Short mmCIF file of C-alpha atoms in Angstrom, two decimals:
data_model
loop_
_atom_site.label_atom_id
_atom_site.label_comp_id
_atom_site.label_asym_id
_atom_site.label_seq_id
_atom_site.Cartn_x
_atom_site.Cartn_y
_atom_site.Cartn_z
CA MET S 10 -7.14 -29.72 -1.37
CA LYS S 11 -9.83 -31.92 0.17
CA THR S 12 -9.19 -35.07 2.12
CA ASN S 13 -9.82 -38.27 0.17
CA SER S 14 -12.66 -39.44 2.37
CA CYS S 15 -14.75 -36.35 1.69
CA ARG S 16 -13.55 -35.34 -1.76
CA PHE S 17 -17.06 -35.40 -3.16
CA ALA S 18 -19.37 -36.51 -0.38
CA PHE S 19 -19.02 -33.52 1.94
CA LEU S 20 -21.99 -31.68 3.40
CA ALA S 21 -22.14 -28.30 1.70
CA LEU S 22 -24.00 -26.47 4.42
CA THR S 23 -21.59 -27.47 7.15
CA LEU S 24 -18.32 -27.41 5.26
CA TRP S 25 -18.88 -24.31 3.17
CA GLY S 26 -16.33 -21.64 3.96
CA LEU S 27 -14.13 -23.86 6.13
CA SER S 28 -10.57 -24.26 4.92
CA THR S 29 -8.81 -27.58 5.40
CA ALA S 30 -5.71 -25.62 6.29
CA VAL S 31 -7.38 -24.40 9.49
CA ALA S 32 -7.13 -27.82 11.10
CA ALA S 33 -3.41 -28.01 10.39
CA GLN S 34 -2.60 -24.59 11.82
CA ASP S 35 -0.95 -23.96 15.15
CA MET S 36 -3.86 -23.68 17.58
CA ALA S 37 -2.15 -21.03 19.71
CA PRO S 38 -3.80 -17.63 19.17
CA PRO S 39 -1.63 -14.82 17.77
CA ALA S 40 0.26 -13.08 20.57
CA PRO S 41 -0.03 -9.27 20.59
CA GLN S 42 3.18 -7.36 19.94
CA LYS S 43 4.18 -4.70 22.46
CA ILE S 44 5.20 -1.29 21.13
CA ILE S 45 6.41 1.60 23.27
CA LEU S 46 5.63 4.88 21.54
CA HIS S 47 6.70 8.22 22.92
CA SER S 48 4.01 10.86 22.57
CA SER S 49 5.10 14.46 22.22
CA ILE S 50 1.44 15.49 22.48
CA LEU S 51 0.89 13.74 25.81
CA ASN S 52 4.51 14.14 26.93
CA GLU S 53 4.81 10.49 27.98
CA ASP S 54 5.58 7.02 26.70
CA ARG S 55 2.54 4.96 25.73
CA ILE S 56 2.37 1.18 25.61
CA ILE S 57 0.52 -0.16 22.58
CA TRP S 58 -0.41 -3.79 21.96
CA VAL S 59 -0.90 -4.85 18.32
CA ARG S 60 -2.57 -8.14 17.43
CA THR S 61 -2.27 -9.23 13.81
CA PRO S 62 -4.21 -12.17 12.32
CA ARG S 63 -2.72 -15.65 12.24
CA ASN S 64 -0.29 -16.03 9.29
CA TYR S 65 -0.16 -12.24 8.82
CA ASP S 66 3.54 -12.46 7.97
CA GLN S 67 2.82 -14.88 5.10
CA GLY S 68 0.17 -12.62 3.56
CA LYS S 69 0.29 -9.53 1.38
CA ASP S 70 -3.20 -8.08 1.61
CA PRO S 71 -3.67 -4.85 3.61
CA LEU S 72 -6.25 -5.01 6.40
CA PRO S 73 -8.69 -2.79 8.29
CA VAL S 74 -7.63 -1.66 11.76
CA LEU S 75 -9.59 -1.69 15.02
CA TYR S 76 -8.43 0.74 17.73
CA LEU S 77 -9.33 -0.43 21.23
CA THR S 78 -9.30 1.38 24.57
CA ASP S 79 -8.38 -0.59 27.70
CA GLY S 80 -6.17 -2.64 25.40
CA PRO S 81 -4.44 -5.08 27.79
CA ALA S 82 -7.75 -6.11 29.38
CA GLN S 83 -9.67 -6.69 26.16
CA ILE S 84 -7.35 -7.31 23.21
CA ASN S 85 -7.28 -11.10 23.53
CA GLU S 86 -11.03 -11.27 24.15
CA ILE S 87 -11.95 -9.24 21.10
CA GLY S 88 -9.19 -10.95 19.12
CA GLY S 89 -10.76 -14.35 19.80
CA THR S 90 -14.16 -13.01 18.77
CA ILE S 91 -12.69 -11.68 15.53
CA ASP S 92 -10.99 -15.03 14.84
CA PHE S 93 -14.29 -16.86 15.31
CA LEU S 94 -16.23 -14.51 13.02
CA VAL S 95 -13.50 -14.59 10.36
CA GLN S 96 -13.48 -18.39 10.40
CA ASN S 97 -17.23 -18.32 9.81
CA ASN S 98 -16.96 -15.78 6.96
CA ARG S 99 -18.79 -13.07 8.88
CA MET S 100 -16.07 -10.41 8.65
CA PRO S 101 -12.53 -9.82 7.36
CA PRO S 102 -9.39 -10.29 9.44
CA LEU S 103 -8.42 -7.16 11.36
CA ILE S 104 -5.33 -5.64 12.90
CA VAL S 105 -6.23 -4.79 16.51
CA VAL S 106 -4.45 -1.89 18.21
CA GLY S 107 -4.96 -2.00 21.97
CA ILE S 108 -4.03 1.17 23.86
CA ALA S 109 -2.86 0.73 27.45
CA ASN S 110 -3.92 3.29 30.04
CA THR S 111 -1.79 5.76 31.95
CA ASP S 112 -4.38 8.23 33.25
CA ARG S 113 -7.64 6.64 32.09
CA THR S 114 -9.97 9.36 33.39
CA ARG S 115 -7.88 12.08 31.78
CA ASP S 116 -7.74 10.39 28.38
CA LEU S 117 -11.28 9.04 28.13
CA THR S 118 -13.30 12.07 29.20
CA PRO S 119 -14.07 14.75 26.62
CA SER S 120 -14.87 17.44 29.21
CA HIS S 121 -13.62 18.44 32.65
CA SER S 122 -15.88 17.57 35.57
CA ASP S 123 -16.13 19.82 38.61
CA ALA S 124 -17.67 17.04 40.72
CA LYS S 125 -16.49 16.98 44.35
CA ASN S 126 -15.79 14.23 46.84
CA PRO S 127 -17.63 14.32 50.21
CA ASP S 128 -14.60 16.10 51.70
CA GLY S 129 -14.76 18.84 49.07
CA THR S 130 -11.76 17.76 46.99
CA ALA S 131 -12.02 17.37 43.23
CA ALA S 132 -13.35 13.94 42.32
CA ASN S 133 -11.72 13.90 38.87
CA PRO S 134 -8.97 16.52 38.89
CA THR S 135 -7.30 15.39 35.65
CA SER S 136 -10.50 14.86 33.64
CA GLY S 137 -11.15 16.48 30.28
CA GLY S 138 -8.07 15.42 28.31
CA GLY S 139 -10.00 13.43 25.71
CA ASP S 140 -9.23 15.67 22.75
CA ARG S 141 -5.49 15.62 23.42
CA PHE S 142 -5.74 11.83 23.60
CA LEU S 143 -7.47 11.85 20.21
CA ASP S 144 -4.75 14.11 18.84
CA PHE S 145 -2.23 11.48 19.98
CA ILE S 146 -4.18 8.69 18.24
CA GLN S 147 -4.74 10.66 15.04
CA ASN S 148 -1.37 12.36 14.65
CA GLU S 149 1.08 9.97 16.30
CA LEU S 150 -0.36 6.49 16.77
CA MET S 151 -2.17 6.05 13.45
CA PRO S 152 0.84 7.12 11.32
CA GLU S 153 3.04 4.70 13.28
CA ILE S 154 0.63 1.80 12.76
CA GLU S 155 0.30 2.60 9.07
CA LYS S 156 4.09 2.71 8.74
CA ARG S 157 4.64 -0.64 10.46
CA TYR S 158 1.68 -2.67 9.14
CA ARG S 159 -0.29 -3.25 5.94
CA THR S 160 -3.45 -1.23 6.41
CA VAL S 161 -6.46 0.01 4.44
CA PRO S 162 -8.33 3.27 5.15
CA TYR S 163 -11.18 1.47 6.97
CA LYS S 164 -10.81 2.00 10.74
CA ILE S 165 -13.00 1.08 13.73
CA PHE S 166 -12.97 2.62 17.21
CA THR S 167 -14.09 0.45 20.12
CA GLY S 168 -14.44 1.57 23.71
CA HIS S 169 -16.10 0.46 26.95
CA SER S 170 -17.60 2.70 29.66
CA LEU S 171 -15.62 5.96 29.45
CA GLY S 172 -14.15 4.46 26.26
CA GLY S 173 -17.70 4.15 24.93
CA LEU S 174 -18.28 7.79 25.84
CA MET S 175 -15.21 8.66 23.79
CA ALA S 176 -16.51 6.63 20.84
CA ILE S 177 -19.60 8.82 20.70
CA HIS S 178 -17.55 11.98 21.27
CA ILE S 179 -15.34 11.11 18.28
CA LEU S 180 -18.38 10.34 16.12
CA ILE S 181 -19.93 13.76 16.75
CA THR S 182 -16.74 15.87 16.77
CA ARG S 183 -14.36 14.05 14.38
CA PRO S 184 -16.66 11.72 12.42
CA ASP S 185 -14.14 11.10 9.64
CA MET S 186 -11.46 9.85 12.03
CA PHE S 187 -13.06 6.37 11.88
CA GLN S 188 -15.53 4.64 9.63
CA ALA S 189 -17.27 2.63 12.37
CA TYR S 190 -17.76 2.88 16.13
CA ILE S 191 -18.61 0.35 18.84
CA ALA S 192 -19.66 2.03 22.11
CA VAL S 193 -20.06 -0.50 24.93
CA SER S 194 -21.90 0.84 28.01
CA PRO S 195 -21.03 4.46 27.13
CA SER S 196 -20.85 6.76 30.16
CA LEU S 197 -23.25 9.29 28.69
CA TRP S 198 -24.12 10.44 32.21
CA TRP S 199 -20.66 12.05 32.44
CA ASN S 200 -20.57 15.73 33.40
CA ASP S 201 -24.35 16.15 33.54
CA GLN S 202 -24.83 14.35 30.18
CA ARG S 203 -22.85 16.96 28.28
CA THR S 204 -21.82 14.60 25.45
CA LEU S 205 -25.40 13.31 25.17
CA ARG S 206 -26.68 16.87 24.65
CA GLN S 207 -23.98 17.51 22.07
CA ALA S 208 -24.96 14.30 20.28
CA GLN S 209 -28.59 15.40 20.18
CA ASP S 210 -27.56 18.69 18.58
CA PHE S 211 -25.28 16.89 16.14
CA PHE S 212 -27.92 14.48 14.86
CA ALA S 213 -30.49 17.26 14.64
CA THR S 214 -28.27 19.15 12.19
CA HIS S 215 -26.72 16.35 10.09
CA ALA S 216 -28.89 15.09 7.25
CA GLU S 217 -26.28 12.64 5.94
CA LEU S 218 -23.61 10.56 7.67
CA ASN S 219 -21.94 7.57 6.06
CA LYS S 220 -20.82 5.85 9.26
CA THR S 221 -21.74 2.81 11.35
CA LEU S 222 -22.42 2.75 15.10
CA PHE S 223 -23.25 -0.02 17.54
CA VAL S 224 -24.13 0.98 21.10
CA SER S 225 -25.05 -1.28 24.01
CA LEU S 226 -25.78 -1.40 27.72
CA GLY S 227 -25.94 -4.07 30.42
CA ASP S 228 -28.02 -4.10 33.60
CA GLU S 229 -25.98 -1.37 35.28
CA ASP S 230 -28.27 1.47 36.31
CA ASN S 231 -28.23 3.12 39.73
CA SER S 232 -29.32 6.37 41.35
CA GLN S 233 -25.84 7.95 41.26
CA VAL S 234 -25.04 6.97 37.67
CA PRO S 235 -28.11 7.13 35.36
CA MET S 236 -26.69 4.80 32.69
CA ARG S 237 -30.04 3.50 31.49
CA ALA S 238 -31.80 6.86 31.19
CA SER S 239 -28.91 8.30 29.18
CA PHE S 240 -28.74 5.20 26.97
CA GLU S 241 -32.46 5.23 26.23
CA GLU S 242 -32.41 8.95 25.50
CA PHE S 243 -29.57 8.40 23.04
CA GLN S 244 -31.47 5.52 21.40
CA LYS S 245 -34.48 7.83 21.02
CA THR S 246 -32.31 10.48 19.36
CA LEU S 247 -30.88 7.96 16.89
CA THR S 248 -34.34 6.60 16.08
CA GLU S 249 -35.93 9.98 15.46
CA LYS S 250 -33.02 11.70 13.72
CA THR S 251 -31.20 9.06 11.70
CA PRO S 252 -29.08 10.74 8.99
CA LYS S 253 -29.11 9.35 5.48
CA GLY S 254 -26.48 6.63 5.08
CA PHE S 255 -26.03 6.19 8.83
CA GLN S 256 -26.17 2.56 9.92
CA TRP S 257 -26.75 1.93 13.61
CA ASP S 258 -27.91 -0.77 15.97
CA SER S 259 -28.22 -1.15 19.73
CA ALA S 260 -28.68 -3.82 22.37
CA HIS S 261 -29.64 -3.86 26.05
CA TYR S 262 -28.34 -6.95 27.85
CA LEU S 263 -30.37 -7.15 31.03
CA ASP S 264 -28.66 -10.39 32.09
CA GLU S 265 -25.16 -8.86 31.97
CA ASP S 266 -23.42 -6.39 34.26
CA HIS S 267 -21.03 -3.56 33.43
CA GLY S 268 -18.07 -5.93 33.02
CA SER S 269 -19.64 -9.05 31.55
CA THR S 270 -21.51 -7.17 28.83
CA VAL S 271 -18.26 -6.50 26.92
CA LEU S 272 -17.97 -9.92 25.24
CA ARG S 273 -21.53 -9.95 23.90
CA ALA S 274 -21.32 -6.32 22.84
CA HIS S 275 -18.09 -6.85 20.92
CA TYR S 276 -19.60 -9.82 19.08
CA ALA S 277 -22.80 -7.94 18.23
CA GLY S 278 -20.90 -4.77 17.37
CA LEU S 279 -18.62 -6.52 14.90
CA ARG S 280 -21.63 -8.25 13.35
CA ALA S 281 -23.28 -4.85 12.94
CA VAL S 282 -20.20 -3.22 11.41
CA PHE S 283 -19.84 -6.08 8.92
CA ALA S 284 -23.52 -6.81 8.34
CA GLY S 285 -23.96 -8.44 4.94
CA TRP S 286 -20.34 -9.57 4.75
CA GLN S 287 -21.23 -13.22 4.25
CA MET S 288 -21.99 -14.29 0.68
CA PRO S 289 -25.70 -15.01 0.06
CA ARG S 290 -26.32 -18.72 -0.41
CA ASP S 291 -28.50 -20.85 -2.61
CA PRO S 292 -31.08 -22.37 -0.22
CA GLY S 293 -31.01 -25.60 -2.19
CA ASN S 294 -27.35 -26.52 -1.71
CA GLY S 295 -25.85 -23.85 0.53
CA MET S 296 -23.41 -22.68 -2.13
CA PRO S 297 -22.88 -19.07 -3.27
CA ALA S 298 -25.92 -17.69 -5.03
CA GLY S 299 -25.11 -17.03 -8.67
CA GLY S 300 -21.91 -19.07 -8.76
CA ILE S 301 -18.67 -17.34 -9.70
CA GLU S 302 -20.55 -14.37 -11.19
CA GLY S 303 -22.46 -13.95 -7.93
CA LEU S 304 -19.23 -14.14 -5.95
CA GLU S 305 -17.52 -11.53 -8.09
CA LYS S 306 -20.53 -9.20 -7.80
CA HIS S 307 -20.78 -9.64 -4.01
CA TYR S 308 -17.13 -8.75 -3.44
CA ARG S 309 -17.32 -5.78 -5.82
CA GLU S 310 -20.20 -4.45 -3.75
CA LEU S 311 -18.33 -5.04 -0.48
CA SER S 312 -15.31 -3.22 -1.88
CA ALA S 313 -17.48 -0.23 -2.80
CA ARG S 314 -19.14 -0.22 0.63
CA TYR S 315 -15.97 -0.43 2.72
CA GLY S 316 -13.80 1.70 0.46
CA TYR S 317 -10.98 -0.72 -0.30
CA GLN S 318 -10.38 -3.64 -2.64
CA ILE S 319 -11.65 -6.83 -1.03
CA PRO S 320 -10.43 -9.94 -2.84
CA LEU S 321 -12.40 -13.13 -3.27
CA PRO S 322 -11.34 -15.42 -0.40
CA GLU S 323 -9.18 -18.35 -1.45
CA ASN S 324 -11.15 -20.93 0.52
CA THR S 325 -14.48 -19.62 -0.82
CA LEU S 326 -13.41 -20.19 -4.41
CA ASN S 327 -11.79 -23.48 -3.50
CA ASN S 328 -14.95 -24.88 -1.93
CA LEU S 329 -17.04 -23.75 -4.91
CA GLY S 330 -14.65 -25.63 -7.19
CA TYR S 331 -15.03 -28.81 -5.14
CA GLN S 332 -18.81 -28.46 -5.14
CA LEU S 333 -18.82 -28.24 -8.93
CA MET S 334 -16.41 -31.15 -9.15
CA GLY S 335 -18.69 -33.20 -6.93
CA GLU S 336 -21.52 -32.45 -9.36
CA LYS S 337 -19.29 -33.70 -12.22
CA LYS S 338 -19.10 -30.21 -13.74
CA LEU S 339 -15.40 -30.63 -14.28
CA ASP S 340 -14.82 -27.84 -16.81
CA GLN S 341 -16.47 -25.34 -14.50
CA ALA S 342 -14.56 -26.66 -11.49
CA ILE S 343 -11.24 -26.40 -13.30
CA ALA S 344 -12.08 -22.82 -14.34
CA ILE S 345 -12.72 -21.93 -10.67
CA PHE S 346 -9.44 -23.54 -9.56
CA GLN S 347 -7.60 -21.68 -12.32
CA ARG S 348 -9.14 -18.41 -11.13
CA ASN S 349 -7.87 -19.17 -7.63
CA VAL S 350 -4.36 -19.72 -9.01
CA GLU S 351 -4.56 -16.32 -10.71
CA LEU S 352 -5.62 -14.63 -7.47
CA TYR S 353 -3.32 -16.54 -5.10
CA PRO S 354 -0.20 -17.63 -7.01
CA GLY S 355 1.77 -17.88 -3.76
CA SER S 356 -0.53 -20.50 -2.28
CA ALA S 357 0.40 -24.17 -2.54
CA ASN S 358 -3.17 -25.28 -1.89
CA VAL S 359 -4.63 -23.65 -5.01
CA TYR S 360 -2.22 -25.59 -7.24
CA ASP S 361 -3.02 -28.83 -5.43
CA SER S 362 -6.75 -28.24 -5.95
CA LEU S 363 -6.26 -27.44 -9.63
CA GLY S 364 -4.26 -30.64 -9.90
CA GLU S 365 -7.17 -32.54 -8.41
CA GLY S 366 -9.49 -30.99 -10.95
CA TYR S 367 -7.28 -32.17 -13.80
CA GLU S 368 -6.92 -35.56 -12.10
CA ASN S 369 -10.68 -36.08 -12.05
CA ALA S 370 -10.85 -35.02 -15.70
CA GLY S 371 -8.29 -37.71 -16.55
CA LYS S 372 -5.66 -35.14 -17.54
CA PHE S 373 -2.86 -36.70 -15.53
CA ASP S 374 0.05 -34.81 -17.11
CA LEU S 375 -1.51 -31.48 -16.19
CA ALA S 376 -2.46 -32.83 -12.77
CA THR S 377 1.12 -33.93 -12.12
CA GLN S 378 2.50 -30.51 -13.09
CA ARG S 379 0.13 -28.65 -10.77
CA VAL S 380 0.69 -30.93 -7.77
CA GLN S 381 4.45 -30.67 -8.28
CA LYS S 382 4.02 -26.89 -8.21
CA ALA S 383 2.08 -27.22 -4.95
CA ILE S 384 4.96 -29.22 -3.47
CA GLU S 385 7.51 -26.67 -4.69
CA ILE S 386 5.63 -23.75 -3.13
CA GLY S 387 4.69 -25.73 -0.03
CA THR S 388 8.33 -26.59 0.60
CA LYS S 389 9.35 -22.97 0.18
CA ILE S 390 6.74 -21.52 2.55
CA GLY S 391 6.59 -24.37 5.06
CA ASP S 392 3.00 -25.28 4.24
CA PRO S 393 1.56 -27.55 6.99
CA ASN S 394 -0.15 -29.68 4.31
CA LEU S 395 3.07 -30.46 2.44
CA GLU S 396 2.93 -34.19 3.21
CA LEU S 397 -0.62 -34.36 1.89
CA TYR S 398 0.52 -32.77 -1.38
CA LYS S 399 3.26 -35.39 -1.65
CA GLN S 400 0.73 -38.16 -1.06
CA HIS S 401 -1.46 -36.58 -3.74
CA LEU S 402 1.42 -36.65 -6.21
CA MET S 403 2.00 -40.37 -5.51
CA ARG S 404 -1.68 -41.02 -6.16
CA VAL S 405 -1.71 -39.05 -9.41
CA THR S 406 1.46 -40.81 -10.58
CA ALA S 407 -0.09 -44.20 -9.87
CA GLU S 408 -3.30 -43.26 -11.66
CA ALA S 409 -1.33 -41.99 -14.65
CA SER S 410 0.63 -45.27 -14.85
CA ALA S 411 -2.58 -47.29 -14.57
CA ALA S 412 -4.12 -45.26 -17.38
CA VAL S 413 -1.12 -45.91 -19.61
CA GLU S 414 -1.22 -49.63 -18.90
CA LYS S 415 -4.95 -49.75 -19.55
CA ALA S 416 -4.53 -47.95 -22.86
CA ALA S 417 -1.71 -50.34 -23.88
CA ALA S 418 -3.84 -53.37 -23.00
CA HIS S 419 -6.58 -52.23 -25.40
CA LYS S 420 -4.22 -51.96 -28.37
#
């Protein structure tokens, strides 16, 4: 479906990839769902917040999962960033699993620190429980998420500060636990840089590693906590000893502090994890390079890269069909709309668009059938564009009657 005023005269570069359904959606962001999960490993209840994409309940496709430390503080922030990137075809929708803290220092430190306070007491008495926390995620939390939600094997771990330290610890000790890692301001100074030294040994002995890492830092160095020195040493290690297949990027935000750097790092980290997600475009008209064949090839390659079947997006095919229709290539446009019906038979919009293709080809009987199907499905699923489909049917009916009258007048 396209609105009448821009059915053909839309600007390809600005409208490409935007679905008309977006404007009709409820503007409220998806609210995370609270889950209380008892952990036998940690011997405590853990609060988990799960944010699914808008209209998740109406979909069927399984999705990648992002696991996030400091969940309550960051789940809505990273969720909004994901929504923005998805809307601009820069990444797929994700399920976000935000883990609330109980004993943050215990869970997010991979080794025990013997550091003392000025009075001689232990500065971090519970530190060093990171591996038990990972056992909880791997053996209790992940199975629960996979039982409750539609998931694919592609998983991302995202952490800030001590959470960033844990991201690197997982990468070098349990690399297959996740496929991608975003380490924001990782506390690589922890325990006399123990994890940093382990990372240097790891990358020196691993010739191949099919993972993705984004690591960042703000302007947050001081004499007690050598964040910058540790960060730059880690960058140097990655540069000099990059394993085959390992994709990594880094950023140093000198105009951000330890807290404010999170937003920019999440955006850049997601862009790095899903680099190349967007379909290459023809520089002449902004449309997918290679047409439908190019689209099919691009999504086959993405599926191979990320390890799960990634379908052609409905709105991507839809917009290509309208572009072809605007160029009066009606047979090709109708073929694209038919392909969309094959891929998304539960969508009302794909039938409405196919009806518009037949309408512009003067095949009013077929157009009427397809728009009626759009209304039938739209009524069943509560499609927000239902009234527009009904208006479309009235227009097609009027055009069909006019065509009959015109034909009769010429007899």
